[in-house]
Amino acid sequence: MFKSIIAGVGHYVPENIVTNDDLSKLMTTNDEWITERTGIKERHYRKNRNDSEETTAFLGFKAAENALKNSNLTAKDLDFIVFATLSPDYFFPGCGVLIQEMLGCETIGALDVRNQCSGFVYAMSVANAYIKSGEYKNILVVGAEIHSFGLDFSDAGRSVSVIFGDGAGAVILTASNDENKQGILATNLHSEGKYAEELCNKFPGSKFGWSDRVLTEPNAVSADEIYPTMNGNFVFKHAVTRFPETIMEVLNSAGKTLEDLDMFIPHQANLRIAQFIQKKLNLPEEKVFNNIQKYGNTTAASIPLALSEAIEKGKIKRGDLVCLSAFGSGFTWGSILLEY
Ligand code: ACO
């Protein structure tokens, strides 16, 4: 049985920074409300909201280039790609194939994962299973999002649109047959589809049969169908229950305890959720890494973006025990426990 080792991590965000004050020029909001409710001070948006070049796949490609630079591998060494996003360049095909071309990889397999905020945890878990089985040796796992093109910047959408940002992160997983080496120790994945519409984007979806109407009726699709919608309080309550469950489950699976943990990286949904989990599990503040203040919630990108920055800042060192956990739309949730 092989073990999955992290060979390299990288991230990339568009240069353009959008502060809470900038948003207050687009809608009725203010820095105090956003900071108090979410902890977010600023986020990155691509410069032009209708740009067809700085796409989700492009952000993922830049993050992947950085991850490759930080490993001893090249794009030609990769033998599989897993790409997690809820904001793909096209409705189909997915971003995995686009990045295969951008990187100049061989004609390797490219899989897209659509598990929103939990997308990166799902993607890592799939990649880990392939590596453990011996099917693939070097897998690129990407989480990337362009949210800025698809948010409702009117007052009706303000409780959702202030939260999200654009960005990407990537991890190269490589196989090792040295049992003593660090690597992924345990994973778990969960879902509860009865809450699908508590946090969702309905358009374009087969359930709603819009395609012909969109072509013939000018206002066939309403704002709350075309933009993401969220039952914020409901999501919050479920998140603060599911996060501790999945963290304890992954620690137990690996025979580890909370005291063994060197760093916890939650999906950057909302700083209040991260602080709630930290208190509930009695984790010291320095053992929880957050960067939502600078990037907002970047959905599938948030965990690799935080992991990459935590490593860059020296907050995670080789051999450290790290837990990555997510909760989000679906509902879906899960964790990865690894020794970096
Ligand atoms: N600026 C100013 N006022 C606002 C804004 C805004 N951006 N958005 C909403 N308001 C107003 C509302 O209109 C409402 O006014 P009213 O009392 O006059 O009707 C008031 O603020 C409170 O609105 P709520 O929606 O009840 O605000 P709440 O306190 O629930 O905070 C939030 C909203 C931040 C989304 C919260 O519910 C939350 O943190 N939910 C957790 C979900 C989450 O973090 N999701 C992230 C994405 S999903 C994921 O990654 C898991």
Coordinates of C-alpha atoms and ligand atoms in Angstrom, one line a residue:
M1 CA 0.0 0.0 0.0
F2 CA 1.3 3.4 -1.0
K3 CA 1.1 6.6 1.1
S4 CA 0.3 10.1 -0.3
I5 CA 3.0 12.7 0.4
I6 CA 2.6 16.4 -0.2
A7 CA 5.4 17.2 -2.7
G8 CA 4.4 20.9 -3.3
V9 CA 1.8 23.5 -2.5
G10 CA 1.0 26.8 -4.3
H11 CA -1.6 29.5 -4.6
Y12 CA -2.6 32.4 -6.8
V13 CA -5.0 35.3 -6.5
P14 CA -5.9 38.1 -9.0
E15 CA -4.0 41.3 -8.2
N16 CA -7.2 43.5 -7.8
I17 CA -8.2 44.0 -4.1
V18 CA -11.7 44.9 -3.2
T19 CA -12.2 46.3 0.3
N20 CA -15.5 46.4 2.3
D21 CA -15.5 50.2 1.6
D22 CA -15.4 49.5 -2.2
L23 CA -18.4 47.2 -1.8
S24 CA -20.3 49.9 0.1
K25 CA -20.2 51.9 -3.2
L26 CA -22.1 49.1 -5.0
M27 CA -24.7 48.2 -2.3
T28 CA -26.0 49.3 1.1
T29 CA -23.4 47.8 3.4
N30 CA -20.4 48.9 5.5
D31 CA -17.1 47.7 6.8
E32 CA -18.5 47.3 10.4
W33 CA -21.3 45.0 9.4
I34 CA -19.1 42.8 7.2
T35 CA -16.2 42.6 9.7
E36 CA -18.5 41.9 12.7
R37 CA -20.5 39.2 10.9
T38 CA -17.7 37.5 8.8
G39 CA -14.3 38.8 9.8
I40 CA -13.6 39.7 6.1
K41 CA -11.8 43.0 5.4
E42 CA -11.0 42.5 1.7
R43 CA -11.1 40.0 -1.1
H44 CA -9.6 39.7 -4.6
Y45 CA -11.7 40.0 -7.7
R46 CA -10.3 39.7 -11.2
K47 CA -10.0 43.2 -12.6
N48 CA -12.7 42.9 -15.2
R49 CA -15.8 41.0 -14.1
N50 CA -16.4 39.9 -17.7
D51 CA -12.8 38.9 -18.5
S52 CA -12.6 35.7 -20.6
E53 CA -8.9 35.2 -20.0
E54 CA -8.5 35.3 -16.2
T55 CA -10.9 32.4 -15.7
T56 CA -11.2 29.8 -13.0
A57 CA -9.0 27.4 -15.0
F58 CA -6.4 30.1 -15.4
L59 CA -6.2 30.8 -11.7
G60 CA -5.9 27.1 -11.1
F61 CA -3.2 26.9 -13.7
K62 CA -1.1 29.7 -12.0
A63 CA -1.6 28.0 -8.6
A64 CA -0.5 24.6 -10.1
E65 CA 2.6 26.2 -11.6
N66 CA 3.5 27.5 -8.2
A67 CA 2.9 24.1 -6.6
L68 CA 5.0 22.4 -9.2
K69 CA 7.8 25.0 -8.6
N70 CA 7.7 24.1 -4.9
S71 CA 8.0 20.3 -5.7
N72 CA 10.7 18.6 -7.6
L73 CA 8.3 17.7 -10.4
T74 CA 7.3 19.1 -13.8
A75 CA 3.9 19.0 -15.5
K76 CA 5.2 16.0 -17.6
D77 CA 5.6 14.0 -14.3
L78 CA 1.9 14.4 -13.4
D79 CA -0.3 11.4 -14.2
F80 CA -3.7 12.6 -13.0
I81 CA -5.6 15.9 -12.3
V82 CA -8.4 16.5 -9.8
F83 CA -10.0 20.0 -10.1
A84 CA -12.5 21.2 -7.6
T85 CA -14.7 24.2 -8.4
L86 CA -18.3 25.5 -8.4
S87 CA -17.5 28.3 -10.9
P88 CA -16.1 26.5 -14.0
D89 CA -15.2 28.3 -17.2
Y90 CA -17.9 26.4 -19.1
F91 CA -21.1 24.6 -17.9
F92 CA -19.2 21.7 -19.5
P93 CA -16.5 20.6 -20.0
G94 CA -14.9 21.0 -16.6
C95 CA -11.8 22.9 -15.7
G96 CA -9.6 19.7 -15.3
V97 CA -9.2 19.3 -19.1
L98 CA -8.5 23.0 -19.5
I99 CA -5.6 22.9 -17.1
Q100 CA -4.2 19.7 -18.6
E101 CA -3.8 21.7 -21.8
M102 CA -2.5 24.9 -20.1
L103 CA 0.1 23.0 -18.2
G104 CA 1.1 21.0 -21.3
C105 CA 0.6 17.6 -19.5
E106 CA 0.5 14.3 -21.3
T107 CA -3.0 13.1 -22.2
I108 CA -3.6 12.2 -18.5
G109 CA -7.0 11.8 -16.9
A110 CA -8.6 15.0 -15.5
L111 CA -11.5 14.8 -13.1
D112 CA -13.7 17.6 -11.9
V113 CA -15.2 17.6 -8.4
R114 CA -18.4 19.6 -7.7
N115 CA -18.7 19.7 -4.0
Q116 CA -18.5 23.4 -3.4
C117 CA -16.9 24.4 -0.1
S118 CA -16.0 20.8 0.6
G119 CA -14.6 20.4 -3.0
F120 CA -11.0 20.4 -2.1
V121 CA -11.4 17.9 0.8
Y122 CA -13.3 15.6 -1.6
A123 CA -10.6 16.1 -4.3
M124 CA -7.8 15.3 -1.9
S125 CA -9.6 12.2 -0.7
V126 CA -10.1 10.9 -4.2
A127 CA -6.5 11.6 -5.1
N128 CA -5.3 9.9 -1.9
A129 CA -7.3 6.8 -2.8
Y130 CA -5.8 6.6 -6.3
I131 CA -2.3 6.9 -4.8
K132 CA -2.9 4.4 -2.1
S133 CA -4.1 1.8 -4.6
G134 CA -1.1 2.3 -6.7
E135 CA -3.1 3.5 -9.7
Y136 CA -1.3 6.9 -10.0
K137 CA 2.0 8.3 -8.7
N138 CA 1.8 12.1 -9.0
I139 CA -1.5 13.8 -8.8
L140 CA -2.3 17.5 -9.1
V141 CA -5.2 18.6 -6.9
V142 CA -6.6 22.1 -7.5
G143 CA -9.3 24.2 -5.9
A144 CA -10.1 27.4 -7.8
E145 CA -13.0 29.9 -8.1
I146 CA -14.0 33.1 -9.8
H147 CA -17.0 34.2 -7.8
S148 CA -16.9 37.9 -8.8
F149 CA -18.6 37.3 -12.2
G150 CA -21.7 35.7 -10.6
L151 CA -22.7 37.5 -7.5
D152 CA -25.7 39.7 -6.9
F153 CA -24.3 43.2 -6.1
S154 CA -27.7 44.7 -5.5
D155 CA -29.0 45.0 -1.9
A156 CA -31.1 41.9 -2.3
G157 CA -27.9 39.8 -2.6
R158 CA -25.7 41.6 -0.2
S159 CA -25.6 39.0 2.6
V160 CA -24.1 36.5 0.2
S161 CA -22.0 38.7 -2.2
V162 CA -19.9 40.3 0.6
I163 CA -18.6 36.9 1.6
F164 CA -17.1 35.5 -1.5
G165 CA -13.8 36.1 -3.4
D166 CA -11.7 34.8 -6.3
G167 CA -8.6 32.7 -5.8
A168 CA -6.9 29.3 -6.3
G169 CA -4.7 26.8 -4.5
A170 CA -3.0 23.6 -5.6
V171 CA -1.3 20.6 -4.0
I172 CA 0.9 18.0 -5.7
L173 CA 0.4 14.6 -4.1
T174 CA 3.1 12.0 -4.7
A175 CA 3.3 8.2 -3.9
S176 CA 5.7 6.8 -1.3
N177 CA 6.1 3.2 -0.2
D178 CA 8.1 4.2 2.9
E179 CA 5.6 3.5 5.7
N180 CA 7.7 5.8 8.0
K181 CA 7.3 8.8 5.8
Q182 CA 4.8 11.6 6.5
G183 CA 1.7 11.8 4.4
I184 CA -2.1 11.5 4.6
L185 CA -3.2 9.5 7.6
A186 CA -7.0 9.5 7.4
T187 CA -9.9 11.1 5.6
N188 CA -13.7 11.2 5.9
L189 CA -16.4 12.5 3.6
H190 CA -20.1 13.2 4.4
S191 CA -23.3 14.5 2.7
E192 CA -26.9 15.3 3.6
G193 CA -28.7 16.2 0.3
K194 CA -32.0 17.1 2.0
Y195 CA -30.5 20.5 2.5
A196 CA -29.4 21.1 -1.1
E197 CA -31.5 24.2 -1.5
E198 CA -30.3 25.9 1.7
L199 CA -27.2 27.0 -0.1
C200 CA -27.4 26.7 -3.8
N201 CA -27.3 28.2 -7.3
K202 CA -30.3 27.0 -9.3
F203 CA -29.4 28.2 -12.8
P204 CA -28.6 26.5 -15.1
G205 CA -30.0 23.3 -13.8
S206 CA -32.1 20.5 -15.3
K207 CA -34.6 20.6 -12.5
F208 CA -35.9 24.0 -13.6
G209 CA -36.2 23.5 -17.4
W210 CA -35.2 27.1 -18.3
S211 CA -33.1 26.7 -21.5
D212 CA -35.9 27.3 -24.0
R213 CA -37.5 30.0 -21.9
V214 CA -34.2 31.9 -21.5
L215 CA -34.1 32.2 -25.3
T216 CA -37.7 33.4 -25.7
E217 CA -38.7 35.3 -22.5
P218 CA -36.6 38.3 -21.5
N219 CA -37.0 37.8 -17.7
A220 CA -37.4 34.1 -17.6
V221 CA -34.8 33.6 -14.8
S222 CA -35.1 35.7 -11.6
A223 CA -32.2 37.0 -9.6
D224 CA -32.6 34.4 -6.8
E225 CA -32.4 31.7 -9.4
I226 CA -29.4 33.0 -11.3
Y227 CA -27.3 34.0 -8.3
P228 CA -26.2 31.9 -5.3
T229 CA -28.7 32.0 -2.4
M230 CA -28.0 31.0 1.2
N231 CA -30.0 30.5 4.4
G232 CA -27.2 32.0 6.4
N233 CA -28.3 31.2 10.0
F234 CA -29.2 27.6 9.0
V235 CA -25.9 27.1 7.3
F236 CA -24.1 28.5 10.4
K237 CA -25.8 26.2 12.8
H238 CA -25.1 23.1 10.8
A239 CA -21.5 24.1 10.1
V240 CA -20.6 24.5 13.8
T241 CA -22.0 21.0 14.5
R242 CA -20.5 19.2 11.6
F243 CA -17.0 20.7 11.8
P244 CA -16.2 19.3 15.3
E245 CA -17.8 15.9 14.3
T246 CA -15.7 15.4 11.2
I247 CA -12.5 16.6 13.0
M248 CA -12.9 14.2 15.9
E249 CA -13.8 11.4 13.5
V250 CA -10.6 11.9 11.4
L251 CA -8.4 12.1 14.5
N252 CA -10.0 8.9 16.0
S253 CA -9.4 7.1 12.6
A254 CA -5.7 7.8 12.8
G255 CA -5.4 7.1 16.6
K256 CA -4.6 10.8 17.3
T257 CA -6.0 13.4 19.7
L258 CA -6.6 17.1 19.6
E259 CA -3.5 17.6 21.7
D260 CA -1.4 15.9 18.9
L261 CA -2.6 18.5 16.3
D262 CA -0.1 21.2 15.3
M263 CA -2.4 23.1 12.9
F264 CA -6.1 23.1 12.0
I265 CA -7.1 24.7 8.7
P266 CA -10.8 25.1 8.4
H267 CA -12.5 25.9 5.1
Q268 CA -12.6 29.7 5.2
A269 CA -16.3 30.1 5.3
N270 CA -16.7 32.8 7.9
L271 CA -14.2 33.8 10.7
R272 CA -17.0 33.4 13.3
I273 CA -17.5 29.8 12.3
A274 CA -13.7 29.1 12.7
Q275 CA -13.6 30.9 16.1
F276 CA -16.7 28.9 17.3
I277 CA -15.0 25.6 16.4
Q278 CA -11.7 26.7 18.0
K279 CA -13.5 27.5 21.3
K280 CA -15.7 24.4 21.2
L281 CA -12.6 22.1 20.7
N282 CA -10.5 24.2 23.1
L283 CA -7.8 24.7 20.5
P284 CA -5.2 27.4 21.2
E285 CA -5.6 30.3 18.8
E286 CA -2.1 29.8 17.2
K287 CA -3.2 26.3 16.2
V288 CA -6.0 27.5 13.9
F289 CA -5.0 29.2 10.6
N290 CA -7.3 31.8 9.1
N291 CA -6.8 34.1 6.1
I292 CA -10.4 34.9 5.3
Q293 CA -9.7 38.4 6.4
K294 CA -7.7 39.0 3.2
Y295 CA -9.4 36.7 0.7
G296 CA -13.1 36.2 1.7
N297 CA -14.6 32.8 1.2
T298 CA -13.0 31.3 -1.9
T299 CA -15.0 28.0 -1.6
A300 CA -13.0 25.1 -3.1
A301 CA -9.8 27.3 -3.2
S302 CA -9.9 28.3 0.5
I303 CA -8.2 25.3 2.1
P304 CA -5.2 25.0 -0.4
L305 CA -4.9 28.8 -0.4
A306 CA -4.7 28.8 3.5
L307 CA -2.4 25.7 3.5
S308 CA 0.0 27.3 1.0
E309 CA 0.1 30.6 2.9
A310 CA 0.6 28.9 6.3
I311 CA 3.5 26.9 4.9
E312 CA 5.0 30.1 3.3
K313 CA 4.8 31.9 6.6
G314 CA 6.5 29.0 8.4
K315 CA 3.4 28.2 10.5
I316 CA 3.5 24.6 9.2
K317 CA 6.7 22.7 9.1
R318 CA 7.6 19.2 7.7
G319 CA 6.3 16.5 10.0
D320 CA 3.6 18.7 11.6
L321 CA 0.2 17.1 12.1
V322 CA -2.4 19.1 10.1
C323 CA -6.1 18.8 9.9
L324 CA -8.0 20.2 6.9
S325 CA -11.8 20.4 7.3
A326 CA -14.7 21.7 5.3
F327 CA -18.4 22.2 5.4
G328 CA -20.6 23.6 2.7
S329 CA -23.3 23.4 0.1
G330 CA -24.9 20.0 -0.4
F331 CA -24.7 19.9 2.6
T332 CA -21.3 18.2 2.3
W333 CA -18.5 18.0 4.9
G334 CA -15.3 16.1 5.6
S335 CA -11.7 16.2 6.8
I336 CA -8.1 15.2 5.8
L337 CA -5.5 14.4 8.5
L338 CA -1.9 14.5 7.3
E339 CA 1.6 14.8 8.5
Y340 CA 3.1 17.5 6.3
Ligands
ACO1 N1 -24.5 44.8 4.9 C1 -25.4 45.4 5.8 N2 -26.5 44.8 6.2 C2 -26.8 43.5 5.7 C3 -25.9 42.9 4.8 C4 -24.8 43.5 4.4 N3 -23.9 43.0 3.5 N4 -26.5 41.7 4.6 C5 -27.6 41.6 5.3 N5 -27.8 42.7 6.0 C6 -28.9 43.0 6.9 C7 -30.1 42.2 6.6 O1 -30.9 42.8 5.6 C8 -30.8 42.2 8.0 O2 -31.5 43.4 8.1 P1 -32.9 43.5 8.9 O3 -32.6 43.0 10.3 O4 -33.2 44.9 8.8 O5 -33.8 42.6 8.1 C9 -29.6 42.1 8.9 O6 -28.5 42.6 8.2 C10 -29.4 40.7 9.4 O7 -29.4 39.8 8.3 P2 -29.1 38.3 8.4 O8 -29.1 37.7 7.0 O9 -30.0 37.8 9.4 O10 -27.6 38.4 8.9 P3 -26.9 37.3 9.8 O11 -26.6 37.9 11.1 O12 -27.5 36.0 9.7 O13 -25.5 37.3 9.0 C11 -24.3 35.8 7.6 C12 -25.5 36.8 7.7 C13 -23.0 36.5 7.8 C14 -24.3 35.2 6.2 C15 -24.5 34.7 8.6 O14 -25.8 34.1 8.6 C16 -23.5 33.7 8.6 O15 -22.4 33.8 9.0 N6 -23.9 32.5 8.1 C17 -23.0 31.4 8.0 C18 -22.9 31.0 6.6 C19 -21.7 31.3 6.0 O16 -20.7 31.8 6.5 N7 -21.6 30.9 4.8 C20 -20.4 31.1 4.0 C21 -20.6 30.5 2.7 S1 -21.1 28.8 2.9 C22 -19.9 28.0 3.4 O17 -18.8 28.3 3.0 C23 -20.1 27.0 4.3

